[in-house]
């Protein structure tokens, strides 16, 4: 068995444990570079005190005179007016002694004449309908007939008269247009009738020539249809020619 001799009893448990990590250093405070320049250029104000113990008074002849006070600042403008020599001269002011003559009117006489010519205000008719003296106007109360005595009573209003006139003008305009309307039926003259007859006969000859040139044998459906169609057209042309020859007066509709 071993024996350990302890001579110094200054051991502490807190010193045995690991120490916590040191705190990181703080970032330096921000300082503006311009602030140092301003402090260097700033002129210190010396001899600062609390002022006079008693405010010194000015001399009697040093009162505030006209034009010495703090007035409104003058507005400066960069505008420059370049005046040419073609402008007319500035008119001169009239002399200060002469003043325009005022008309001589006697206002007293004018007022007297107006007072003589003025008429008194007409008395408005009123009605007292209670013993307490309640007064009301007769006009508009319904006690006296008014509406039936108007000059336009029983007459047609102006807007209705205007509208009826407008309607009557439109009706007359329509009637005039119907009476003077050009007829759709037109009579052709003799030259046009002869020209029409010649054209019909020419068409009949051309159709007859084409019909005679058809083959004798019609053994297919297209041949039969073509032949029947041409026969119908020839009959219609013959009817038209007979109609034009038999009627000397022919009317057409456009």
mmCIF file of C-alpha atoms in Angstrom:
data_model
loop_
_atom_site.group_PDB
_atom_site.id
_atom_site.type_symbol
_atom_site.label_atom_id
_atom_site.label_comp_id
_atom_site.label_asym_id
_atom_site.label_seq_id
_atom_site.Cartn_x
_atom_site.Cartn_y
_atom_site.Cartn_z
ATOM 1 C CA UNK A 1 0.000 0.000 0.000
ATOM 2 C CA UNK A 2 1.396 3.335 -1.096
ATOM 3 C CA UNK A 3 1.132 6.495 0.938
ATOM 4 C CA UNK A 4 0.868 9.959 -0.706
ATOM 5 C CA UNK A 5 2.012 12.872 1.278
ATOM 6 C CA UNK A 6 -0.063 16.071 0.719
ATOM 7 C CA UNK A 7 1.761 19.083 1.880
ATOM 8 C CA UNK A 8 -0.253 21.931 0.198
ATOM 9 C CA UNK A 9 -4.035 21.927 0.613
ATOM 10 C CA UNK A 10 -4.905 24.738 -1.921
ATOM 11 C CA UNK A 11 -6.529 22.629 -4.570
ATOM 12 C CA UNK A 12 -9.984 23.868 -5.795
ATOM 13 C CA UNK A 13 -12.392 21.873 -7.905
ATOM 14 C CA UNK A 14 -13.246 24.877 -10.073
ATOM 15 C CA UNK A 15 -9.691 25.156 -11.215
ATOM 16 C CA UNK A 16 -9.665 21.571 -12.278
ATOM 17 C CA UNK A 17 -12.590 22.021 -14.744
ATOM 18 C CA UNK A 18 -11.965 23.315 -18.227
ATOM 19 C CA UNK A 19 -12.327 27.060 -18.553
ATOM 20 C CA UNK A 20 -15.035 28.330 -20.987
ATOM 21 C CA UNK A 21 -13.831 29.667 -24.347
ATOM 22 C CA UNK A 22 -13.079 33.369 -24.351
ATOM 23 C CA UNK A 23 -15.703 35.694 -25.877
ATOM 24 C CA UNK A 24 -14.915 36.942 -29.370
ATOM 25 C CA UNK A 25 -13.742 40.551 -29.528
ATOM 26 C CA UNK A 26 -16.367 43.150 -30.474
ATOM 27 C CA UNK A 27 -16.197 44.853 -33.819
ATOM 28 C CA UNK A 28 -14.934 48.429 -33.614
ATOM 29 C CA UNK A 29 -17.602 51.161 -33.610
ATOM 30 C CA UNK A 30 -18.271 52.877 -36.934
ATOM 31 C CA UNK A 31 -16.733 56.292 -37.193
ATOM 32 C CA UNK A 32 -17.228 58.494 -40.224
ATOM 33 C CA UNK A 33 -14.145 59.852 -41.912
ATOM 34 C CA UNK A 34 -15.916 63.104 -42.662
ATOM 35 C CA UNK A 35 -16.521 63.751 -38.994
ATOM 36 C CA UNK A 36 -12.798 64.040 -38.313
ATOM 37 C CA UNK A 37 -12.401 66.459 -41.223
ATOM 38 C CA UNK A 38 -15.271 68.585 -39.949
ATOM 39 C CA UNK A 39 -13.801 68.713 -36.455
ATOM 40 C CA UNK A 40 -10.451 69.795 -37.876
ATOM 41 C CA UNK A 41 -11.968 72.535 -40.055
ATOM 42 C CA UNK A 42 -14.403 73.778 -37.376
ATOM 43 C CA UNK A 43 -13.353 77.088 -35.832
ATOM 44 C CA UNK A 44 -13.959 77.037 -32.074
ATOM 45 C CA UNK A 45 -16.062 79.913 -30.725
ATOM 46 C CA UNK A 46 -14.118 81.526 -27.931
ATOM 47 C CA UNK A 47 -15.235 83.931 -25.245
ATOM 48 C CA UNK A 48 -18.750 82.567 -24.929
ATOM 49 C CA UNK A 49 -20.656 84.191 -22.061
ATOM 50 C CA UNK A 50 -24.221 84.807 -20.855
ATOM 51 C CA UNK A 51 -24.523 88.207 -22.521
ATOM 52 C CA UNK A 52 -25.010 91.639 -21.035
ATOM 53 C CA UNK A 53 -26.327 91.966 -17.523
ATOM 54 C CA UNK A 54 -28.463 94.863 -18.716
ATOM 55 C CA UNK A 55 -29.427 95.409 -22.346
ATOM 56 C CA UNK A 56 -27.791 98.636 -23.533
ATOM 57 C CA UNK A 57 -30.253 101.131 -24.992
ATOM 58 C CA UNK A 58 -29.700 102.827 -28.327
ATOM 59 C CA UNK A 59 -29.424 106.520 -28.789
ATOM 60 C CA UNK A 60 -32.650 108.404 -29.574
ATOM 61 C CA UNK A 61 -31.441 109.243 -33.075
ATOM 62 C CA UNK A 62 -30.824 105.544 -33.869
ATOM 63 C CA UNK A 63 -34.511 104.586 -34.373
ATOM 64 C CA UNK A 64 -35.611 102.259 -37.185
ATOM 65 C CA UNK A 65 -35.888 104.319 -40.316
ATOM 66 C CA UNK A 66 -37.689 103.616 -43.564
ATOM 67 C CA UNK A 67 -35.914 101.043 -45.708
ATOM 68 C CA UNK A 68 -33.593 99.826 -42.906
ATOM 69 C CA UNK A 69 -35.719 96.913 -41.732
ATOM 70 C CA UNK A 70 -35.571 93.346 -42.977
ATOM 71 C CA UNK A 71 -37.743 93.380 -46.058
ATOM 72 C CA UNK A 72 -38.845 90.717 -48.475
ATOM 73 C CA UNK A 73 -36.054 89.265 -50.594
ATOM 74 C CA UNK A 74 -35.992 90.474 -54.154
ATOM 75 C CA UNK A 75 -36.721 87.858 -56.777
ATOM 76 C CA UNK A 76 -33.825 87.525 -59.150
ATOM 77 C CA UNK A 77 -34.550 86.540 -62.718
ATOM 78 C CA UNK A 78 -32.162 85.502 -65.447
ATOM 79 C CA UNK A 79 -34.491 86.804 -68.154
ATOM 80 C CA UNK A 80 -33.011 89.416 -70.444
ATOM 81 C CA UNK A 81 -35.204 91.416 -72.784
ATOM 82 C CA UNK A 82 -33.506 92.259 -76.049
ATOM 83 C CA UNK A 83 -35.403 95.243 -77.424
ATOM 84 C CA UNK A 84 -35.028 96.161 -81.066
ATOM 85 C CA UNK A 85 -35.280 99.701 -82.407
ATOM 86 C CA UNK A 86 -38.563 99.045 -84.304
ATOM 87 C CA UNK A 87 -40.860 99.430 -81.273
ATOM 88 C CA UNK A 88 -43.099 102.523 -81.019
ATOM 89 C CA UNK A 89 -42.207 105.096 -78.385
ATOM 90 C CA UNK A 90 -43.731 104.787 -74.943
ATOM 91 C CA UNK A 91 -46.717 107.146 -74.549
ATOM 92 C CA UNK A 92 -46.100 109.987 -72.145
ATOM 93 C CA UNK A 93 -48.113 110.395 -69.001
ATOM 94 C CA UNK A 94 -50.481 113.349 -68.816
ATOM 95 C CA UNK A 95 -49.358 116.258 -66.668
ATOM 96 C CA UNK A 96 -50.353 115.897 -63.021
ATOM 97 C CA UNK A 97 -52.225 119.190 -62.903
ATOM 98 C CA UNK A 98 -54.892 118.322 -65.492
ATOM 99 C CA UNK A 99 -57.676 115.933 -64.462
ATOM 100 C CA UNK A 100 -60.576 114.638 -66.564
ATOM 101 C CA UNK A 101 -63.616 116.813 -66.209
ATOM 102 C CA UNK A 102 -66.502 115.167 -64.409
ATOM 103 C CA UNK A 103 -70.056 115.744 -65.626
ATOM 104 C CA UNK A 104 -71.889 118.251 -63.493
ATOM 105 C CA UNK A 105 -75.015 116.474 -62.288
ATOM 106 C CA UNK A 106 -77.291 117.680 -59.545
ATOM 107 C CA UNK A 107 -78.073 114.402 -57.828
ATOM 108 C CA UNK A 108 -80.600 116.041 -55.502
ATOM 109 C CA UNK A 109 -82.812 117.079 -58.426
ATOM 110 C CA UNK A 110 -82.446 113.635 -60.028
ATOM 111 C CA UNK A 111 -83.471 111.859 -56.828
ATOM 112 C CA UNK A 112 -86.481 114.179 -56.358
ATOM 113 C CA UNK A 113 -87.705 113.439 -59.906
ATOM 114 C CA UNK A 114 -87.303 109.683 -59.355
ATOM 115 C CA UNK A 115 -89.224 109.879 -56.077
ATOM 116 C CA UNK A 116 -92.089 111.766 -57.792
ATOM 117 C CA UNK A 117 -92.320 109.312 -60.710
ATOM 118 C CA UNK A 118 -92.107 106.121 -58.658
ATOM 119 C CA UNK A 119 -95.374 104.292 -58.081
ATOM 120 C CA UNK A 120 -96.285 102.735 -54.761
ATOM 121 C CA UNK A 121 -96.126 98.995 -54.406
ATOM 122 C CA UNK A 122 -99.444 97.322 -55.136
ATOM 123 C CA UNK A 123 -101.201 95.899 -52.126
ATOM 124 C CA UNK A 124 -101.304 92.119 -52.296
ATOM 125 C CA UNK A 125 -104.823 90.790 -51.589
ATOM 126 C CA UNK A 126 -104.924 88.657 -48.472
ATOM 127 C CA UNK A 127 -107.515 86.639 -46.619
ATOM 128 C CA UNK A 128 -108.084 86.305 -42.877
ATOM 129 C CA UNK A 129 -109.802 82.964 -42.254
ATOM 130 C CA UNK A 130 -109.631 82.635 -38.449
ATOM 131 C CA UNK A 131 -110.578 84.796 -35.516
ATOM 132 C CA UNK A 132 -106.942 84.762 -34.354
ATOM 133 C CA UNK A 133 -105.956 86.738 -37.445
ATOM 134 C CA UNK A 134 -104.372 83.967 -39.544
ATOM 135 C CA UNK A 135 -103.536 85.595 -42.864
ATOM 136 C CA UNK A 136 -102.950 83.819 -46.156
ATOM 137 C CA UNK A 137 -102.574 84.979 -49.720
ATOM 138 C CA UNK A 138 -105.621 84.817 -51.952
ATOM 139 C CA UNK A 139 -103.455 84.121 -54.994
ATOM 140 C CA UNK A 140 -102.783 80.404 -55.161
ATOM 141 C CA UNK A 141 -105.101 79.537 -52.273
ATOM 142 C CA UNK A 142 -107.904 78.157 -54.470
ATOM 143 C CA UNK A 143 -110.494 80.606 -53.154
ATOM 144 C CA UNK A 144 -110.536 82.571 -56.418
ATOM 145 C CA UNK A 145 -110.643 81.018 -59.935
ATOM 146 C CA UNK A 146 -107.308 81.612 -61.616
ATOM 147 C CA UNK A 147 -106.448 78.799 -63.995
ATOM 148 C CA UNK A 148 -109.660 79.040 -66.003
ATOM 149 C CA UNK A 149 -109.078 82.775 -66.539
ATOM 150 C CA UNK A 150 -105.677 82.327 -68.134
ATOM 151 C CA UNK A 151 -105.445 83.390 -71.821
ATOM 152 C CA UNK A 152 -104.179 79.937 -72.886
ATOM 153 C CA UNK A 153 -106.899 78.021 -71.022
ATOM 154 C CA UNK A 154 -108.502 75.318 -73.178
ATOM 155 C CA UNK A 155 -105.947 75.696 -75.976
ATOM 156 C CA UNK A 156 -103.588 73.074 -77.298
ATOM 157 C CA UNK A 157 -100.043 73.388 -75.926
ATOM 158 C CA UNK A 158 -97.415 74.829 -78.217
ATOM 159 C CA UNK A 159 -95.335 71.637 -78.334
ATOM 160 C CA UNK A 160 -98.375 69.624 -79.520
ATOM 161 C CA UNK A 161 -99.152 72.202 -82.227
ATOM 162 C CA UNK A 162 -95.532 72.032 -83.391
ATOM 163 C CA UNK A 163 -95.571 68.232 -83.455
ATOM 164 C CA UNK A 164 -98.882 68.100 -85.397
ATOM 165 C CA UNK A 165 -97.508 70.533 -87.976
ATOM 166 C CA UNK A 166 -94.422 68.389 -88.391
ATOM 167 C CA UNK A 167 -96.553 65.243 -88.874
ATOM 168 C CA UNK A 168 -98.784 67.052 -91.408
ATOM 169 C CA UNK A 169 -95.736 68.190 -93.403
ATOM 170 C CA UNK A 170 -94.421 64.621 -93.524
ATOM 171 C CA UNK A 171 -97.816 63.294 -94.704
ATOM 172 C CA UNK A 172 -98.013 65.929 -97.455
ATOM 173 C CA UNK A 173 -94.480 65.102 -98.507
ATOM 174 C CA UNK A 174 -95.329 61.387 -98.805
ATOM 175 C CA UNK A 175 -98.500 62.169 -100.802
ATOM 176 C CA UNK A 176 -96.592 64.434 -103.181
ATOM 177 C CA UNK A 177 -93.943 61.748 -103.705
ATOM 178 C CA UNK A 178 -96.629 59.135 -104.475
ATOM 179 C CA UNK A 179 -98.459 61.419 -106.916
ATOM 180 C CA UNK A 180 -95.347 62.475 -108.794
ATOM 181 C CA UNK A 181 -93.659 59.108 -108.698
ATOM 182 C CA UNK A 182 -92.319 57.934 -112.051
ATOM 183 C CA UNK A 183 -94.051 54.911 -113.488
ATOM 184 C CA UNK A 184 -92.103 51.659 -113.491
ATOM 185 C CA UNK A 185 -93.765 50.678 -116.729
ATOM 186 C CA UNK A 186 -92.000 52.060 -119.811
ATOM 187 C CA UNK A 187 -93.194 52.076 -123.451
ATOM 188 C CA UNK A 188 -90.544 51.138 -125.983
ATOM 189 C CA UNK A 189 -90.484 53.011 -129.278
ATOM 190 C CA UNK A 190 -90.731 51.539 -132.764
ATOM 191 C CA UNK A 191 -86.985 51.407 -133.323
ATOM 192 C CA UNK A 192 -86.397 49.461 -130.143
ATOM 193 C CA UNK A 193 -89.273 47.107 -131.037
ATOM 194 C CA UNK A 194 -87.763 46.365 -134.467
ATOM 195 C CA UNK A 195 -84.330 45.855 -132.967
ATOM 196 C CA UNK A 196 -85.779 43.439 -130.403
ATOM 197 C CA UNK A 197 -87.583 41.516 -133.138
ATOM 198 C CA UNK A 198 -84.421 41.247 -135.250
ATOM 199 C CA UNK A 199 -82.423 39.971 -132.291
ATOM 200 C CA UNK A 200 -85.050 37.347 -131.504
ATOM 201 C CA UNK A 201 -85.089 36.115 -135.117
ATOM 202 C CA UNK A 202 -81.285 36.031 -135.181
ATOM 203 C CA UNK A 203 -81.234 33.942 -132.000
ATOM 204 C CA UNK A 204 -83.845 31.603 -133.480
ATOM 205 C CA UNK A 205 -81.762 31.102 -136.639
ATOM 206 C CA UNK A 206 -78.616 30.324 -134.622
ATOM 207 C CA UNK A 207 -80.534 27.912 -132.400
ATOM 208 C CA UNK A 208 -82.185 26.255 -135.432
ATOM 209 C CA UNK A 209 -78.783 25.813 -137.103
ATOM 210 C CA UNK A 210 -77.357 24.185 -133.962
ATOM 211 C CA UNK A 211 -80.447 21.978 -133.665
ATOM 212 C CA UNK A 212 -80.077 20.726 -137.244
ATOM 213 C CA UNK A 213 -76.435 19.851 -136.605
ATOM 214 C CA UNK A 214 -77.379 17.366 -133.869
ATOM 215 C CA UNK A 215 -76.779 13.661 -134.659
ATOM 216 C CA UNK A 216 -79.738 11.683 -136.004
ATOM 217 C CA UNK A 217 -79.273 8.880 -133.526
ATOM 218 C CA UNK A 218 -80.048 9.807 -129.905
ATOM 219 C CA UNK A 219 -79.029 6.662 -128.080
ATOM 220 C CA UNK A 220 -77.640 8.220 -124.898
ATOM 221 C CA UNK A 221 -79.241 10.227 -122.100
ATOM 222 C CA UNK A 222 -77.062 13.365 -122.557
ATOM 223 C CA UNK A 223 -78.051 13.516 -126.250
ATOM 224 C CA UNK A 224 -81.729 13.172 -125.381
ATOM 225 C CA UNK A 225 -81.505 15.901 -122.711
ATOM 226 C CA UNK A 226 -79.664 18.295 -125.010
ATOM 227 C CA UNK A 227 -82.175 17.769 -127.827
ATOM 228 C CA UNK A 228 -85.195 18.328 -125.576
ATOM 229 C CA UNK A 229 -83.617 21.467 -124.097
ATOM 230 C CA UNK A 230 -82.966 22.960 -127.526
ATOM 231 C CA UNK A 231 -86.532 22.133 -128.628
ATOM 232 C CA UNK A 232 -87.893 23.989 -125.598
ATOM 233 C CA UNK A 233 -85.705 27.034 -126.314
ATOM 234 C CA UNK A 234 -86.838 27.081 -129.973
ATOM 235 C CA UNK A 235 -90.505 26.962 -128.951
ATOM 236 C CA UNK A 236 -89.966 29.812 -126.469
ATOM 237 C CA UNK A 237 -88.233 31.940 -129.134
ATOM 238 C CA UNK A 238 -91.101 31.290 -131.597
ATOM 239 C CA UNK A 239 -93.630 32.410 -128.963
ATOM 240 C CA UNK A 240 -91.640 35.585 -128.234
ATOM 241 C CA UNK A 241 -91.355 36.428 -131.931
ATOM 242 C CA UNK A 242 -95.095 35.956 -132.439
ATOM 243 C CA UNK A 243 -95.845 38.090 -129.350
ATOM 244 C CA UNK A 244 -93.675 40.989 -130.546
ATOM 245 C CA UNK A 245 -95.068 40.856 -134.120
ATOM 246 C CA UNK A 246 -98.704 40.793 -132.960
ATOM 247 C CA UNK A 247 -98.398 43.692 -130.433
ATOM 248 C CA UNK A 248 -97.268 47.096 -131.762
ATOM 249 C CA UNK A 249 -97.211 48.648 -128.265
ATOM 250 C CA UNK A 250 -94.932 46.933 -125.785
ATOM 251 C CA UNK A 251 -94.370 48.002 -122.175
ATOM 252 C CA UNK A 252 -91.436 46.861 -120.077
ATOM 253 C CA UNK A 253 -90.851 47.029 -116.301
ATOM 254 C CA UNK A 254 -87.484 48.199 -115.098
#
